[in-house]
XYZ file of N, CA and C in Angstrom:
786
model
N -76.122 70.567 8.998
C -77.317 69.846 8.550
C -76.950 68.407 8.207
N -77.603 67.470 8.891
C -77.332 66.057 8.654
C -78.596 65.376 8.135
N -78.436 64.468 7.187
C -79.587 63.736 6.676
C -79.152 62.377 6.144
N -80.130 61.484 6.078
C -79.923 60.160 5.493
C -80.648 60.103 4.158
N -80.087 59.389 3.211
C -80.770 59.100 1.950
C -81.233 57.649 1.988
N -82.525 57.449 1.740
C -83.064 56.097 1.605
C -83.634 55.984 0.189
N -83.246 54.930 -0.515
C -83.673 54.715 -1.895
C -84.657 53.539 -1.919
N -85.958 53.787 -2.137
C -86.905 52.677 -2.208
C -86.776 51.945 -3.542
N -86.826 50.634 -3.489
C -86.676 49.841 -4.716
C -87.634 48.654 -4.673
N -88.578 48.654 -5.596
C -89.541 47.549 -5.721
C -89.205 46.772 -6.983
N -89.045 45.454 -6.842
C -88.584 44.670 -7.978
C -89.621 44.599 -9.085
N -90.898 44.481 -8.722
C -91.952 44.382 -9.735
C -92.148 45.724 -10.418
N -92.252 45.698 -11.742
C -92.512 46.910 -12.518
C -93.254 46.510 -13.785
N -94.364 47.177 -14.061
C -95.157 46.800 -15.234
C -94.491 47.250 -16.524
N -93.832 48.404 -16.506
C -93.238 48.938 -17.725
C -91.826 48.412 -17.981
N -91.120 48.034 -16.909
C -89.751 47.556 -17.061
C -89.483 46.515 -15.975
N -89.772 45.242 -16.238
C -89.604 44.187 -15.231
C -88.177 44.143 -14.675
N -88.091 43.884 -13.353
C -86.800 43.788 -12.659
C -85.955 45.050 -12.841
N -86.629 46.195 -12.870
C -85.947 47.459 -13.159
C -84.748 47.746 -12.251
N -84.817 47.544 -10.925
C -83.646 47.893 -10.099
C -82.378 47.131 -10.467
N -82.554 45.957 -11.085
C -81.396 45.128 -11.424
C -80.942 45.304 -12.872
N -81.608 46.175 -13.613
C -81.238 46.400 -15.016
C -79.783 46.848 -15.109
N -79.047 46.234 -16.003
C -77.625 46.539 -16.144
C -77.418 47.867 -16.874
N -76.576 48.710 -16.279
C -76.169 49.957 -16.929
C -74.650 49.996 -16.933
N -74.087 49.595 -18.038
C -72.629 49.608 -18.209
C -71.919 48.896 -17.054
N -72.401 47.699 -16.724
C -71.712 46.870 -15.749
C -72.175 46.987 -14.321
N -73.115 47.900 -14.032
C -73.643 48.058 -12.673
C -75.165 48.038 -12.704
N -75.805 47.432 -11.690
C -77.268 47.493 -11.626
C -77.754 48.934 -11.469
N -78.912 49.207 -12.023
C -79.510 50.542 -11.924
C -79.533 51.045 -10.489
N -79.975 50.213 -9.550
C -80.124 50.665 -8.163
C -78.770 51.037 -7.562
N -77.712 50.361 -7.974
C -76.371 50.701 -7.491
C -75.936 52.044 -8.067
N -76.252 52.290 -9.326
C -75.947 53.600 -9.931
C -76.606 54.728 -9.145
N -77.869 54.522 -8.763
C -78.592 55.551 -8.004
C -77.910 55.798 -6.664
N -77.594 54.723 -5.946
C -76.959 54.856 -4.634
C -75.601 55.537 -4.735
N -74.858 55.239 -5.764
C -73.547 55.870 -5.941
C -73.671 57.371 -6.170
N -74.668 57.772 -6.949
C -74.880 59.212 -7.157
C -75.289 59.890 -5.848
N -76.191 59.245 -5.102
C -76.656 59.823 -3.840
C -75.511 59.968 -2.836
N -74.569 59.037 -2.875
C -73.440 59.072 -1.944
C -72.506 60.249 -2.196
N -72.638 60.901 -3.357
C -71.828 62.080 -3.661
C -72.420 63.354 -3.051
N -73.604 63.251 -2.440
C -74.219 64.388 -1.745
C -73.632 64.493 -0.339
N -74.223 65.354 0.491
C -73.773 65.521 1.872
C -74.425 64.525 2.824
N -75.073 63.507 2.296
C -75.767 62.525 3.125
C -74.812 61.820 4.081
N -75.272 61.608 5.322
C -74.479 60.878 6.303
C -74.460 59.390 5.985
N -75.537 58.898 5.347
C -75.598 57.498 4.963
C -76.580 57.344 3.814
N -76.376 56.308 2.998
C -77.262 55.985 1.888
C -77.666 54.521 2.029
N -78.987 54.284 2.083
C -79.499 52.939 2.282
C -80.561 52.642 1.237
N -80.504 51.475 0.629
C -81.563 51.020 -0.268
C -82.566 50.217 0.549
N -83.851 50.539 0.415
C -84.930 49.814 1.092
C -85.745 49.086 0.037
N -85.767 47.764 0.096
C -86.347 46.979 -0.990
C -87.186 45.823 -0.475
N -87.992 45.255 -1.359
C -88.797 44.075 -1.034
C -88.171 42.804 -1.596
N -86.967 42.896 -2.112
C -86.377 41.784 -2.855
C -84.997 41.407 -2.324
N -84.809 40.124 -2.033
C -83.500 39.655 -1.607
C -82.492 39.777 -2.742
N -82.950 39.659 -3.988
C -82.046 39.802 -5.125
C -81.461 41.213 -5.186
N -82.273 42.212 -4.871
C -81.781 43.595 -4.834
C -80.814 43.774 -3.675
N -81.137 43.191 -2.518
C -80.222 43.242 -1.371
C -78.853 42.690 -1.768
N -78.862 41.523 -2.395
C -77.602 40.870 -2.775
C -76.817 41.713 -3.772
N -77.522 42.306 -4.754
C -76.843 43.132 -5.754
C -76.217 44.363 -5.113
N -76.919 44.976 -4.179
C -76.388 46.161 -3.501
C -75.152 45.814 -2.679
N -75.264 44.771 -1.876
C -74.148 44.404 -1.000
C -72.920 43.985 -1.802
N -73.144 43.404 -2.966
C -72.012 43.007 -3.822
C -71.200 44.209 -4.285
N -71.825 45.399 -4.251
C -71.142 46.619 -4.697
C -70.951 47.622 -3.557
N -71.016 47.149 -2.317
C -70.728 48.004 -1.178
C -71.825 48.980 -0.807
N -73.045 48.710 -1.232
C -74.180 49.583 -0.927
C -74.992 48.980 0.209
N -75.261 49.770 1.238
C -76.062 49.305 2.369
C -77.514 49.121 1.925
N -78.137 48.018 2.339
C -79.522 47.742 1.936
C -80.235 46.996 3.050
N -81.554 47.190 3.125
C -82.361 46.465 4.108
C -83.647 45.975 3.457
N -84.156 44.871 3.981
C -85.338 44.219 3.427
C -86.587 44.749 4.104
N -87.569 45.183 3.307
C -88.838 45.683 3.823
C -89.975 44.834 3.270
N -91.180 45.060 3.798
C -92.334 44.265 3.390
C -92.652 44.467 1.915
N -93.335 43.503 1.326
C -93.658 43.561 -0.103
C -94.994 44.237 -0.382
N -95.767 44.569 0.658
C -97.138 45.049 0.446
C -97.285 46.558 0.583
N -96.185 47.305 0.550
C -96.291 48.755 0.697
C -96.952 49.378 -0.536
N -97.835 50.343 -0.286
C -98.567 51.001 -1.369
C -97.670 51.968 -2.129
N -96.739 52.609 -1.429
C -95.913 53.641 -2.055
C -94.489 53.574 -1.534
N -93.618 54.321 -2.197
C -92.242 54.416 -1.741
C -92.131 55.049 -0.369
N -92.988 56.016 -0.073
C -92.948 56.665 1.245
C -93.347 55.693 2.347
N -94.317 54.814 2.065
C -94.668 53.774 3.034
C -93.459 52.873 3.305
N -92.733 52.541 2.248
C -91.540 51.696 2.404
C -90.477 52.424 3.240
N -90.329 53.734 3.002
C -89.364 54.501 3.783
C -89.749 54.564 5.253
N -91.050 54.618 5.530
C -91.493 54.651 6.925
C -91.030 53.400 7.662
N -91.175 52.247 7.029
C -90.682 51.019 7.660
C -89.171 51.065 7.812
N -88.474 51.577 6.809
C -87.014 51.667 6.881
C -86.581 52.546 8.053
N -87.293 53.649 8.284
C -86.974 54.530 9.417
C -87.091 53.782 10.734
N -88.132 52.944 10.847
C -88.302 52.141 12.054
C -87.142 51.168 12.218
N -86.786 50.480 11.145
C -85.697 49.514 11.225
C -84.367 50.171 11.586
N -84.173 51.399 11.092
C -82.921 52.116 11.346
C -82.920 52.837 12.689
N -84.089 52.913 13.354
C -84.185 53.571 14.648
C -83.956 55.061 14.587
N -84.408 55.710 13.489
C -84.202 57.148 13.330
C -85.103 57.937 14.273
N -84.585 59.027 14.803
C -85.356 59.928 15.650
C -86.371 60.695 14.807
N -87.461 61.141 15.440
C -88.518 61.823 14.713
C -88.073 63.069 13.986
N -87.037 63.755 14.494
C -86.540 64.979 13.859
C -85.436 64.720 12.843
N -84.992 63.480 12.726
C -83.963 63.161 11.738
C -84.510 63.382 10.328
N -83.709 64.016 9.469
C -84.148 64.277 8.107
C -83.811 63.104 7.205
N -84.778 62.747 6.357
C -84.622 61.633 5.431
C -84.899 62.125 4.019
N -84.020 61.799 3.089
C -84.216 62.117 1.680
C -84.603 60.845 0.937
N -85.702 60.923 0.214
C -86.186 59.824 -0.620
C -85.703 60.076 -2.044
N -84.686 59.319 -2.451
C -84.176 59.399 -3.817
C -84.767 58.219 -4.582
N -85.537 58.496 -5.611
C -86.209 57.432 -6.349
C -85.195 56.472 -6.972
N -85.546 55.189 -6.945
C -84.627 54.167 -7.409
C -84.464 54.085 -8.906
N -85.084 55.008 -9.648
C -84.947 55.009 -11.107
C -84.318 56.300 -11.624
N -83.529 56.961 -10.761
C -82.876 58.220 -11.137
C -81.350 58.066 -11.060
N -80.741 57.308 -11.964
C -79.300 57.057 -11.876
C -78.429 58.254 -12.209
N -79.033 59.334 -12.710
C -78.267 60.530 -13.060
C -78.619 61.707 -12.156
N -79.227 61.430 -11.003
C -79.634 62.490 -10.084
C -78.409 63.305 -9.660
N -78.573 64.617 -9.587
C -77.472 65.503 -9.225
C -77.309 65.559 -7.705
N -76.123 65.289 -7.171
C -75.913 65.388 -5.720
C -76.268 66.768 -5.166
N -75.971 67.837 -5.913
C -76.291 69.188 -5.444
C -77.800 69.374 -5.300
N -78.579 68.694 -6.125
C -80.033 68.776 -6.048
C -80.538 68.112 -4.765
N -79.898 67.024 -4.383
C -80.237 66.359 -3.115
C -79.971 67.311 -1.952
N -78.823 67.956 -1.974
C -78.480 68.898 -0.904
C -79.470 70.060 -0.842
N -79.871 70.588 -2.002
C -80.799 71.727 -2.047
C -82.164 71.334 -1.499
N -82.605 70.133 -1.790
C -83.898 69.664 -1.290
C -83.876 69.573 0.230
N -82.786 69.057 0.778
C -82.654 68.961 2.235
C -82.625 70.340 2.872
N -81.892 71.256 2.293
C -81.784 72.607 2.833
C -83.139 73.316 2.810
N -83.937 73.088 1.759
C -85.243 73.734 1.666
C -86.166 73.282 2.792
N -86.171 72.001 3.104
C -87.025 71.533 4.205
C -86.577 72.149 5.524
N -85.277 72.259 5.723
C -84.772 72.894 6.943
C -85.244 74.341 7.045
N -85.333 75.025 5.899
C -85.700 76.443 5.881
C -87.212 76.676 5.897
N -88.013 75.636 5.693
C -89.473 75.775 5.631
C -90.145 74.897 6.688
N -90.081 75.294 7.954
C -90.630 74.450 9.023
C -92.145 74.257 8.949
N -92.841 75.118 8.181
C -94.292 74.959 8.041
C -94.664 73.833 7.086
N -93.677 73.271 6.405
C -93.916 72.207 5.425
C -93.485 70.859 5.992
N -94.220 69.816 5.633
C -93.857 68.471 6.082
C -92.934 67.785 5.088
N -92.834 68.348 3.892
C -92.008 67.762 2.848
C -91.402 68.857 1.988
N -90.321 68.514 1.306
C -89.816 69.355 0.220
C -89.500 68.444 -0.956
N -89.478 69.041 -2.136
C -89.172 68.285 -3.343
C -88.543 69.230 -4.358
N -88.363 68.776 -5.587
C -87.626 69.538 -6.594
C -88.375 69.514 -7.916
N -88.250 70.591 -8.677
C -88.799 70.656 -10.032
C -87.867 71.513 -10.881
N -88.052 71.452 -12.188
C -87.310 72.338 -13.086
C -88.211 72.705 -14.256
N -87.855 73.785 -14.962
C -88.682 74.288 -16.050
C -88.741 73.284 -17.197
N -89.931 73.177 -17.785
C -90.147 72.348 -18.974
C -90.152 73.245 -20.204
N -89.444 72.835 -21.246
C -89.456 73.626 -22.471
C -89.720 72.765 -23.697
N -90.142 71.527 -23.467
C -90.368 70.591 -24.556
C -91.827 70.154 -24.575
N -92.502 70.360 -25.701
C -93.925 70.057 -25.792
C -94.207 68.568 -25.625
N -93.315 67.726 -26.148
C -93.529 66.280 -26.021
C -93.443 65.847 -24.566
N -92.488 66.397 -23.809
C -92.387 66.080 -22.386
C -93.609 66.599 -21.632
N -94.058 67.791 -21.997
C -95.216 68.393 -21.349
C -96.446 67.496 -21.498
N -96.580 66.843 -22.640
C -97.732 65.988 -22.900
C -97.540 64.559 -22.407
N -96.324 64.175 -22.075
C -96.004 62.794 -21.714
C -96.504 62.462 -20.310
N -97.367 61.455 -20.138
C -97.865 61.109 -18.806
C -96.808 60.510 -17.893
N -95.679 60.068 -18.455
C -94.587 59.585 -17.626
C -93.770 60.722 -17.020
N -93.997 61.940 -17.498
C -93.335 63.126 -16.957
C -94.331 63.828 -16.036
N -94.050 63.808 -14.737
C -94.974 64.402 -13.761
C -94.758 65.905 -13.699
N -95.865 66.631 -13.756
C -95.815 68.093 -13.695
C -96.305 68.593 -12.325
N -95.858 69.788 -11.925
C -96.301 70.392 -10.670
C -96.541 71.875 -10.907
N -97.555 72.424 -10.246
C -97.814 73.866 -10.259
C -97.693 74.386 -8.828
N -97.203 75.634 -8.707
C -96.861 76.205 -7.407
C -97.696 77.434 -7.084
N -97.745 77.771 -5.793
C -98.338 79.041 -5.390
C -97.232 80.089 -5.311
N -97.581 81.309 -4.871
C -96.608 82.401 -4.886
C -95.480 82.210 -3.871
N -95.671 81.315 -2.910
C -94.633 81.041 -1.923
C -93.727 79.873 -2.322
N -93.961 79.315 -3.513
C -93.158 78.184 -3.942
C -93.606 76.870 -3.343
N -94.867 76.809 -2.913
C -95.416 75.577 -2.363
C -96.283 74.894 -3.415
N -96.315 73.578 -3.384
C -97.034 72.820 -4.400
C -98.540 72.996 -4.268
N -99.195 73.295 -5.398
C -100.652 73.317 -5.461
C -101.196 71.969 -5.917
N -100.532 71.372 -6.930
C -100.992 70.085 -7.457
C -99.900 69.449 -8.303
N -99.883 68.124 -8.283
C -99.013 67.331 -9.147
C -99.901 66.540 -10.092
N -99.467 66.381 -11.342
C -100.284 65.630 -12.297
C -99.432 65.042 -13.409
N -99.945 63.937 -13.964
C -99.353 63.386 -15.181
C -99.887 64.116 -16.414
N -100.955 64.851 -16.231
C -101.534 65.639 -17.317
C -100.714 66.915 -17.526
N -100.827 67.541 -18.707
C -100.094 68.789 -18.946
C -100.733 69.956 -18.187
N -100.095 70.364 -17.098
C -100.577 71.506 -16.307
C -99.429 72.499 -16.131
N -99.747 73.825 -16.089
C -101.067 74.418 -16.322
C -101.437 74.371 -17.803
N -102.735 74.319 -18.061
C -103.210 74.258 -19.434
C -103.562 75.662 -19.909
N -102.905 76.103 -20.990
C -103.163 77.440 -21.534
C -104.417 77.380 -22.397
N -105.481 77.961 -21.923
C -106.789 77.851 -22.585
C -106.760 78.339 -24.019
N -106.014 79.421 -24.269
C -106.037 80.041 -25.593
C -104.853 79.637 -26.467
N -104.070 78.648 -26.039
C -102.860 78.307 -26.767
C -102.993 77.080 -27.639
N -102.103 76.980 -28.605
C -102.037 75.800 -29.456
C -101.359 74.672 -28.688
N -101.563 73.431 -29.139
C -100.983 72.281 -28.460
C -99.801 71.685 -29.219
N -99.508 72.186 -30.405
C -98.427 71.618 -31.214
C -97.049 71.932 -30.627
N -96.933 73.030 -29.911
C -95.659 73.413 -29.299
C -95.946 74.034 -27.937
N -94.954 74.041 -27.090
C -95.133 74.626 -25.771
C -95.139 76.150 -25.907
N -96.281 76.804 -25.645
C -96.382 78.242 -25.894
C -95.609 79.075 -24.886
N -95.212 80.258 -25.321
C -94.404 81.145 -24.493
C -95.029 81.456 -23.136
N -96.357 81.645 -23.027
C -96.930 81.956 -21.712
C -96.685 80.887 -20.654
N -96.316 79.671 -21.064
C -96.064 78.613 -20.090
C -94.626 78.618 -19.575
N -93.765 79.421 -20.189
C -92.368 79.476 -19.759
C -92.282 79.868 -18.285
N -91.603 79.064 -17.511
C -91.467 79.336 -16.080
C -92.619 78.820 -15.249
N -93.712 78.437 -15.877
C -94.874 77.925 -15.148
C -95.024 76.418 -15.293
N -94.612 75.890 -16.450
C -94.666 74.449 -16.667
C -93.418 73.828 -16.057
N -93.589 73.073 -14.991
C -92.468 72.515 -14.248
C -92.537 71.000 -14.227
N -91.409 70.367 -14.510
C -91.306 68.911 -14.376
C -90.892 68.570 -12.955
N -91.672 67.689 -12.320
C -91.333 67.243 -10.978
C -90.228 66.203 -11.039
N -89.270 66.330 -10.139
C -88.167 65.377 -10.021
C -88.467 64.461 -8.838
N -88.262 63.151 -9.013
C -88.602 62.187 -7.965
C -87.643 62.225 -6.795
N -87.705 63.281 -6.018
C -86.800 63.505 -4.892
C -87.595 64.204 -3.793
N -87.570 63.655 -2.576
C -88.333 64.228 -1.471
C -87.485 64.279 -0.214
N -87.740 65.282 0.620
C -87.157 65.336 1.960
C -88.299 65.375 2.970
N -88.133 64.650 4.064
C -89.096 64.668 5.166
C -88.318 64.475 6.468
N -89.017 64.685 7.586
C -88.489 64.243 8.869
C -89.041 62.851 9.139
N -88.267 62.051 9.858
C -88.662 60.669 10.099
C -90.013 60.584 10.804
N -90.310 61.555 11.648
C -91.594 61.548 12.355
C -92.772 61.628 11.398
N -92.667 62.489 10.369
C -93.756 62.561 9.397
C -93.829 61.289 8.569
N -92.683 60.733 8.234
C -92.684 59.491 7.465
C -93.412 58.384 8.215
N -93.235 58.337 9.537
C -93.931 57.314 10.324
C -95.437 57.575 10.323
N -95.820 58.851 10.251
C -97.252 59.195 10.230
C -97.872 58.963 8.861
N -97.080 59.058 7.807
C -97.596 58.978 6.444
C -98.445 57.727 6.193
N -98.023 56.527 6.598
C -98.842 55.340 6.310
C -100.191 55.332 7.022
N -100.334 56.174 8.076
C -101.618 56.223 8.785
C -102.623 57.141 8.088
N -102.172 57.938 7.125
C -103.068 58.824 6.383
C -103.847 58.011 5.349
N -105.134 58.264 5.270
C -105.956 57.551 4.290
C -105.466 57.846 2.876
N -105.450 56.819 2.054
C -105.044 56.994 0.661
C -106.039 57.914 -0.044
N -105.515 58.890 -0.776
C -106.351 59.873 -1.458
C -106.895 59.320 -2.768
N -108.152 59.638 -3.120
C -108.652 59.249 -4.445
C -107.802 59.808 -5.579
N -107.287 61.027 -5.403
C -106.433 61.623 -6.435
C -105.134 60.840 -6.579
N -104.591 60.395 -5.456
C -103.383 59.568 -5.480
C -103.622 58.294 -6.282
N -104.786 57.695 -6.094
C -105.104 56.462 -6.811
C -105.285 56.714 -8.305
N -105.924 57.819 -8.654
C -106.173 58.134 -10.066
C -104.868 58.425 -10.799
N -104.026 59.278 -10.188
C -102.788 59.719 -10.848
C -101.610 58.773 -10.581
N -101.766 57.909 -9.570
C -100.662 57.056 -9.118
C -99.465 57.917 -8.716
N -99.744 58.925 -7.855
C -98.719 59.836 -7.352
C -98.906 59.965 -5.842
N -97.965 59.421 -5.077
C -98.136 59.347 -3.634
C -98.132 60.719 -2.965
N -97.471 61.729 -3.556
C -97.405 63.045 -2.933
C -98.782 63.707 -2.865
N -99.730 63.246 -3.685
C -101.077 63.807 -3.632
C -101.789 63.429 -2.338
N -101.361 62.357 -1.688
C -101.934 62.015 -0.381
C -101.622 63.116 0.631
N -100.407 63.668 0.532
C -99.990 64.712 1.464
C -100.834 65.972 1.264
N -100.997 66.405 0.016
C -101.805 67.598 -0.262
C -103.266 67.367 0.090
N -103.771 66.178 -0.175
C -105.171 65.838 0.108
C -105.505 66.049 1.584
N -104.526 65.768 2.451
C -104.742 65.889 3.897
C -104.367 67.275 4.423
N -104.167 68.234 3.524
C -103.970 69.619 3.936
C -102.565 69.992 4.354
N -101.604 69.116 4.120
C -100.217 69.431 4.451
C -99.562 70.160 3.271
N -98.417 70.807 3.548
C -97.762 71.606 2.524
C -96.435 70.978 2.105
N -96.127 71.152 0.818
C -94.894 70.637 0.243
C -94.141 71.797 -0.410
N -92.941 72.079 0.053
C -92.106 73.127 -0.541
C -91.385 72.561 -1.756
N -91.218 73.414 -2.781
C -90.616 72.949 -4.034
C -89.415 73.825 -4.391
N -88.264 73.193 -4.496
C -87.066 73.877 -4.985
C -87.081 73.823 -6.509
N -87.078 74.991 -7.142
C -87.039 75.049 -8.601
C -85.583 75.180 -9.031
N -85.080 74.118 -9.603
C -83.670 74.053 -9.989
C -83.447 74.706 -11.343
N -82.342 75.413 -11.458
C -81.971 75.987 -12.755
C -81.464 74.899 -13.693
N -81.029 73.790 -13.112
C -80.524 72.673 -13.898
C -81.565 71.558 -13.922
N -81.511 70.747 -14.965
C -82.380 69.583 -15.017
C -81.525 68.330 -14.904
N -82.010 67.319 -14.172
C -81.230 66.084 -14.070
C -81.297 65.311 -15.373
N -80.452 64.317 -15.481
C -80.555 63.423 -16.621
C -81.856 62.655 -16.540
N -82.215 61.944 -17.579
C -83.496 61.232 -17.597
C -83.566 60.129 -16.560
N -84.770 59.930 -15.996
C -85.021 58.781 -15.154
C -85.303 57.573 -16.032
N -85.509 56.433 -15.385
C -85.739 55.193 -16.122
C -87.122 54.651 -15.793
N -88.060 54.833 -16.726
C -89.413 54.296 -16.584
C -89.705 53.207 -17.597
N -89.052 53.268 -18.733
C -89.358 52.377 -19.850
C -88.060 51.788 -20.426
N -88.161 50.756 -21.257
C -86.954 50.236 -21.919
C -86.240 51.305 -22.741
N -86.991 52.211 -23.341
C -86.376 53.291 -24.128
C -85.565 54.219 -23.224
N -86.102 54.528 -22.029
C -85.368 55.348 -21.069
C -84.059 54.661 -20.667
N -84.140 53.351 -20.456
C -82.961 52.594 -20.050
C -81.859 52.701 -21.098
N -82.229 52.572 -22.360
C -81.226 52.677 -23.428
C -80.648 54.085 -23.499
N -81.479 55.079 -23.259
C -81.007 56.470 -23.281
C -79.967 56.703 -22.175
N -80.257 56.206 -20.970
C -79.326 56.374 -19.851
C -78.038 55.596 -20.091
N -78.157 54.393 -20.623
C -76.960 53.624 -20.948
C -76.045 54.400 -21.898
N -76.641 55.034 -22.897
C -75.849 55.789 -23.869
C -75.164 56.983 -23.214
N -75.876 57.670 -22.298
C -75.295 58.829 -21.613
C -74.111 58.407 -20.763
N -74.273 57.339 -19.993
C -73.193 56.882 -19.118
C -72.033 56.312 -19.927
N -72.359 55.675 -21.031
C -71.317 55.098 -21.884
C -70.386 56.179 -22.417
N -70.932 57.335 -22.703
C -70.133 58.407 -23.296
C -69.620 59.407 -22.269
N -69.964 59.172 -20.975
C -69.528 60.092 -19.926
C -68.044 59.942 -19.654
N -67.491 60.913 -18.954
C -66.076 60.850 -18.564
C -65.849 59.636 -17.685
N -64.680 59.015 -17.762
C -64.401 57.830 -16.942
C -64.599 58.064 -15.458
N -64.281 59.263 -14.969
C -64.428 59.545 -13.537
C -65.877 59.484 -13.116
N -66.818 59.942 -13.989
C -68.229 59.894 -13.647
C -68.743 58.478 -13.688
N -68.111 57.646 -14.523
C -68.551 56.272 -14.699
C -68.090 55.358 -13.578
N -67.071 55.785 -12.841
C -66.461 54.874 -11.875
C -66.623 55.322 -10.436
N -67.515 56.321 -10.154
C -67.711 56.780 -8.790
C -68.196 55.623 -7.933
N -67.668 55.520 -6.710
C -67.999 54.398 -5.831
C -68.563 54.911 -4.519
N -69.423 54.117 -3.907
C -69.932 54.423 -2.586
C -68.799 54.236 -1.580
N -68.650 55.208 -0.689
C -67.596 55.110 0.318
C -68.193 55.181 1.702
């Protein structure tokens, strides 16, 4: 099984300006993400960005990067252009590793790729893990997903789903154990579907929730979800998240802190 990892990176961010270039213990955030992705079975790792500053930062640390248009609506749209620039075949598998996940587990990337290979009826695969924290469950920055009996996504939301009608809201009730899942910003697709994705009309639900995967469900396509027993480290959405990740990496083993793209 061969696949490429493409990391979309948009310089503008309302919650954390210049987020891809944020320093994390001496390395830009986007470089940290690429280094983690390079520890997977990926044949290549490429950052796709709208910013020459991000290109320069990546190349300074040995990370392959390419410049894409600035007007893309979503990360998947940006990946579609990257696939064209890279000349990928329609059946080539592409993993979208979000540019704000510097602690993403390489094994999780591999599992996501393997799931898409095993589910030919799906156009995408992604990852989730169990939620056991009431504050995370209520946090709109934590995306939730609910599944059908086959492990396929029914819906993604920033709202707390599923909602237990008869339960209290002060703590995450026991009936939600195993059902409340946090979505991880990791996707696998074939390049052919990625090229088709920008031609799909933007979904009203996608616009309301600001979640691009809802466009796929809106058009009747299926997304397989790998439920991981492990949870990744926190992503970076806010300045508080950035400080949390800095602290984790600061206290990590030296070997984890110095992994390099090869």
